[in-house]
mmCIF file of C-alpha atoms in Angstrom:
data_model
loop_
_atom_site.group_PDB
_atom_site.id
_atom_site.type_symbol
_atom_site.label_atom_id
_atom_site.label_comp_id
_atom_site.label_asym_id
_atom_site.label_seq_id
_atom_site.Cartn_x
_atom_site.Cartn_y
_atom_site.Cartn_z
ATOM 1 C CA ALA A 30 -34.134 36.585 6.144
ATOM 2 C CA GLU A 31 -34.751 38.561 2.921
ATOM 3 C CA VAL A 32 -32.409 41.300 4.121
ATOM 4 C CA ASP A 33 -29.677 38.726 4.748
ATOM 5 C CA THR A 34 -30.216 37.210 1.299
ATOM 6 C CA LEU A 35 -30.068 40.610 -0.391
ATOM 7 C CA THR A 36 -26.995 41.594 1.642
ATOM 8 C CA THR A 37 -25.264 38.392 0.551
ATOM 9 C CA GLU A 38 -26.173 39.003 -3.093
ATOM 10 C CA VAL A 39 -24.820 42.582 -2.879
ATOM 11 C CA GLN A 40 -21.580 41.277 -1.382
ATOM 12 C CA ILE A 41 -21.275 38.702 -4.181
ATOM 13 C CA TYR A 42 -21.970 41.420 -6.787
ATOM 14 C CA ASN A 43 -19.372 43.757 -5.237
ATOM 15 C CA GLU A 44 -16.805 40.934 -5.163
ATOM 16 C CA LEU A 45 -17.543 40.180 -8.812
ATOM 17 C CA LYS A 46 -17.255 43.881 -9.690
ATOM 18 C CA ARG A 47 -13.918 44.089 -7.859
ATOM 19 C CA ARG A 48 -12.621 41.047 -9.750
ATOM 20 C CA VAL A 49 -13.758 42.555 -13.053
ATOM 21 C CA GLU A 50 -11.856 45.748 -12.209
ATOM 22 C CA GLU A 51 -8.744 43.696 -11.435
ATOM 23 C CA SER A 52 -9.107 41.277 -14.343
ATOM 24 C CA THR A 53 -6.627 41.181 -17.186
ATOM 25 C CA PHE A 54 -9.536 41.554 -19.628
ATOM 26 C CA LYS A 55 -10.419 44.914 -18.060
ATOM 27 C CA LYS A 56 -6.803 46.050 -18.174
ATOM 28 C CA ASP A 57 -6.506 44.974 -21.810
ATOM 29 C CA LEU A 58 -9.731 46.855 -22.606
ATOM 30 C CA GLN A 59 -8.444 50.042 -20.930
ATOM 31 C CA ARG A 60 -5.144 49.812 -22.852
ATOM 32 C CA ASN A 61 -7.037 49.300 -26.110
ATOM 33 C CA ILE A 62 -9.254 52.359 -25.415
ATOM 34 C CA GLN A 63 -6.177 54.465 -24.627
ATOM 35 C CA ALA A 64 -4.347 53.256 -27.722
ATOM 36 C CA HIS A 65 -7.222 53.503 -30.207
ATOM 37 C CA GLY A 66 -9.709 55.797 -28.579
ATOM 38 C CA SER A 67 -13.146 55.128 -27.184
ATOM 39 C CA PRO A 68 -15.471 53.150 -29.452
ATOM 40 C CA GLY A 69 -18.418 55.014 -27.917
ATOM 41 C CA ALA A 70 -20.405 54.843 -24.712
ATOM 42 C CA PHE A 71 -22.645 52.048 -25.993
ATOM 43 C CA TRP A 72 -19.744 49.779 -26.920
ATOM 44 C CA GLU A 73 -17.917 50.549 -23.699
ATOM 45 C CA SER A 74 -21.051 49.547 -21.786
ATOM 46 C CA GLU A 75 -21.327 46.365 -23.869
ATOM 47 C CA GLN A 76 -17.688 45.547 -23.200
ATOM 48 C CA GLU A 77 -18.230 46.090 -19.442
ATOM 49 C CA SER A 78 -21.240 43.741 -19.588
ATOM 50 C CA LEU A 79 -19.198 41.161 -21.449
ATOM 51 C CA LEU A 80 -16.471 41.430 -18.821
ATOM 52 C CA PHE A 81 -19.069 40.726 -16.104
ATOM 53 C CA VAL A 82 -20.388 37.746 -18.057
ATOM 54 C CA ILE A 83 -16.864 36.429 -18.638
ATOM 55 C CA GLU A 84 -16.028 36.806 -14.958
ATOM 56 C CA MET A 85 -19.262 35.047 -13.918
ATOM 57 C CA LYS A 86 -18.582 32.209 -16.368
ATOM 58 C CA ASN A 87 -15.030 31.992 -15.077
ATOM 59 C CA GLU A 88 -16.382 31.724 -11.520
ATOM 60 C CA LYS A 89 -18.764 28.950 -12.609
ATOM 61 C CA ILE A 90 -15.875 27.110 -14.259
ATOM 62 C CA GLN A 91 -13.819 27.375 -11.054
ATOM 63 C CA GLU A 92 -16.751 26.011 -9.019
ATOM 64 C CA GLN A 93 -17.160 23.145 -11.476
ATOM 65 C CA LYS A 94 -13.435 22.400 -11.265
ATOM 66 C CA LYS A 95 -13.738 22.211 -7.475
ATOM 67 C CA LYS A 96 -16.749 19.904 -7.759
ATOM 68 C CA LEU A 97 -14.929 17.746 -10.299
ATOM 69 C CA LEU A 98 -11.915 17.502 -8.005
ATOM 70 C CA GLN A 99 -14.204 16.521 -5.120
ATOM 71 C CA LEU A 100 -15.862 13.892 -7.311
ATOM 72 C CA ASP A 101 -12.449 12.534 -8.342
ATOM 73 C CA GLN A 102 -11.472 12.275 -4.688
ATOM 74 C CA LEU A 103 -14.776 10.561 -3.925
ATOM 75 C CA VAL A 104 -14.194 8.080 -6.758
ATOM 76 C CA ASP A 105 -10.689 7.372 -5.421
ATOM 77 C CA ARG A 106 -12.044 6.785 -1.909
ATOM 78 C CA THR A 107 -14.815 4.576 -3.287
ATOM 79 C CA LEU A 108 -12.347 2.496 -5.300
ATOM 80 C CA SER A 109 -10.107 2.167 -2.262
ATOM 81 C CA GLN A 110 -13.063 1.053 -0.150
ATOM 82 C CA GLU A 111 -14.104 -1.434 -2.828
ATOM 83 C CA ASP A 112 -10.578 -2.885 -2.760
ATOM 84 C CA GLN A 113 -10.781 -3.141 1.021
ATOM 85 C CA ILE A 114 -14.175 -4.849 0.756
ATOM 86 C CA VAL A 115 -12.757 -7.386 -1.707
ATOM 87 C CA GLN A 116 -9.847 -8.075 0.673
ATOM 88 C CA VAL A 117 -12.171 -8.476 3.658
ATOM 89 C CA LEU A 118 -14.457 -10.791 1.677
ATOM 90 C CA GLN A 119 -11.439 -12.888 0.655
ATOM 91 C CA GLN A 120 -10.240 -13.025 4.264
ATOM 92 C CA ASN A 121 -13.757 -13.996 5.315
ATOM 93 C CA GLU A 122 -13.815 -16.803 2.757
ATOM 94 C CA ASP A 123 -10.367 -17.988 3.881
ATOM 95 C CA LEU A 124 -11.511 -18.003 7.503
ATOM 96 C CA ARG A 125 -14.685 -19.889 6.568
ATOM 97 C CA VAL A 126 -12.615 -22.568 4.814
ATOM 98 C CA ARG A 127 -10.255 -22.791 7.805
ATOM 99 C CA PHE A 128 -13.243 -23.048 10.147
ATOM 100 C CA ASN A 129 -14.787 -25.836 8.073
ATOM 101 C CA ASN A 130 -11.458 -27.677 7.991
ATOM 102 C CA SER A 131 -11.158 -27.269 11.758
ATOM 103 C CA GLN A 132 -14.697 -28.579 12.242
ATOM 104 C CA THR A 133 -13.876 -31.625 10.109
ATOM 105 C CA LEU A 134 -10.706 -32.228 12.124
ATOM 106 C CA VAL A 135 -12.621 -31.861 15.414
ATOM 107 C CA GLN A 136 -15.198 -34.409 14.238
ATOM 108 C CA GLN A 137 -12.467 -36.821 13.159
ATOM 109 C CA LEU A 138 -10.622 -36.423 16.464
ATOM 110 C CA SER A 139 -13.890 -36.907 18.376
ATOM 111 C CA ARG A 140 -14.509 -40.192 16.548
ATOM 112 C CA GLU A 141 -10.946 -41.313 17.243
ATOM 113 C CA LEU A 142 -11.347 -40.363 20.912
ATOM 114 C CA GLN A 143 -14.578 -42.334 21.141
ATOM 115 C CA ASP A 144 -12.916 -45.349 19.501
ATOM 116 C CA LEU A 145 -9.988 -45.068 21.927
ATOM 117 C CA LYS A 146 -12.386 -44.872 24.898
ATOM 118 C CA VAL A 147 -14.147 -48.040 23.734
ATOM 119 C CA ALA A 148 -10.786 -49.786 23.261
ATOM 120 C CA LEU A 149 -9.649 -48.585 26.702
ATOM 121 C CA GLU A 150 -12.847 -49.886 28.319
ATOM 122 C CA ARG A 151 -12.292 -53.287 26.662
ATOM 123 C CA GLN A 152 -8.679 -53.329 27.777
ATOM 124 C CA VAL A 153 -9.639 -52.360 31.352
ATOM 125 C CA SER A 154 -12.314 -55.062 31.373
ATOM 126 C CA LEU A 155 -9.860 -57.638 30.013
ATOM 127 C CA ASN A 156 -7.217 -56.578 32.545
ATOM 128 C CA HIS A 157 -9.788 -56.870 35.333
ATOM 129 C CA LYS A 158 -10.839 -60.329 34.138
ATOM 130 C CA LEU A 159 -7.222 -61.466 33.843
ATOM 131 C CA SER A 160 -6.472 -60.052 37.276
ATOM 132 C CA GLN A 161 -9.386 -62.013 38.754
ATOM 133 C CA GLU A 162 -8.238 -65.201 37.018
ATOM 134 C CA LYS A 163 -4.716 -64.616 38.317
ATOM 135 C CA GLU A 164 -6.026 -64.135 41.842
ATOM 136 C CA GLN A 165 -8.049 -67.339 41.584
ATOM 137 C CA LEU A 166 -5.088 -69.276 40.274
ATOM 138 C CA MET A 167 -2.808 -67.829 42.938
ATOM 139 C CA PHE A 168 -5.360 -68.753 45.593
ATOM 140 C CA LYS A 169 -5.621 -72.305 44.275
ATOM 141 C CA LEU A 170 -1.862 -72.572 44.038
ATOM 142 C CA ARG A 171 -1.372 -71.433 47.629
ATOM 143 C CA HIS A 172 -4.073 -73.696 49.020
ATOM 144 C CA ARG A 173 -3.517 -76.842 46.975
ATOM 145 C CA ASP A 174 -1.659 -78.553 49.790
ATOM 146 C CA SER A 175 -4.374 -77.789 52.310
ATOM 147 C CA CYS A 176 -7.173 -79.020 50.042
ATOM 148 C CA PRO A 177 -5.947 -82.262 48.469
ATOM 149 C CA THR A 178 -9.339 -83.096 47.070
ATOM 150 C CA ILE A 179 -9.311 -80.169 44.667
ATOM 151 C CA HIS A 180 -7.883 -81.150 41.331
ATOM 152 C CA LEU A 181 -6.621 -78.329 39.195
ATOM 153 C CA PRO A 182 -7.318 -78.734 35.519
ATOM 154 C CA ALA A 183 -4.375 -78.236 33.266
ATOM 155 C CA VAL A 184 -4.209 -74.648 32.156
ATOM 156 C CA ALA A 185 -3.736 -74.283 28.447
ATOM 157 C CA PRO A 186 -1.198 -71.624 27.486
ATOM 158 C CA ARG A 187 -2.702 -68.645 25.873
#
């Protein structure tokens, strides 16, 4: 595990060194040395160190830019999801209101149905009673000649 870690660090260092060699700062430094001469080994070493530091800082900045972009995308997704949640909650509320209205209508229709059933039962009972009275009257009417002793009372019109 330590060998893998060290190998990875060496690869990162070599990549950084390669980028320093290819960087515009390095090329500008080389042109400056050629144009004005070497400032001395110490200053050349310091400039090389500064190039490494600049390249490392540049790498950090690039990583932070990537993270910032990812965070921006995450914020966008979160806002989009929040909008969707608001829409779903509104739809839920609308459906709840519709459900309550439907329940009220069902209760009202149930009461009306019950009232109609009661009225129908009364009407059926009345029809049955009237039918029986009609049958009795028809019977009396048919048999009045055969039973002269039966006197029919005058039927009052209804």
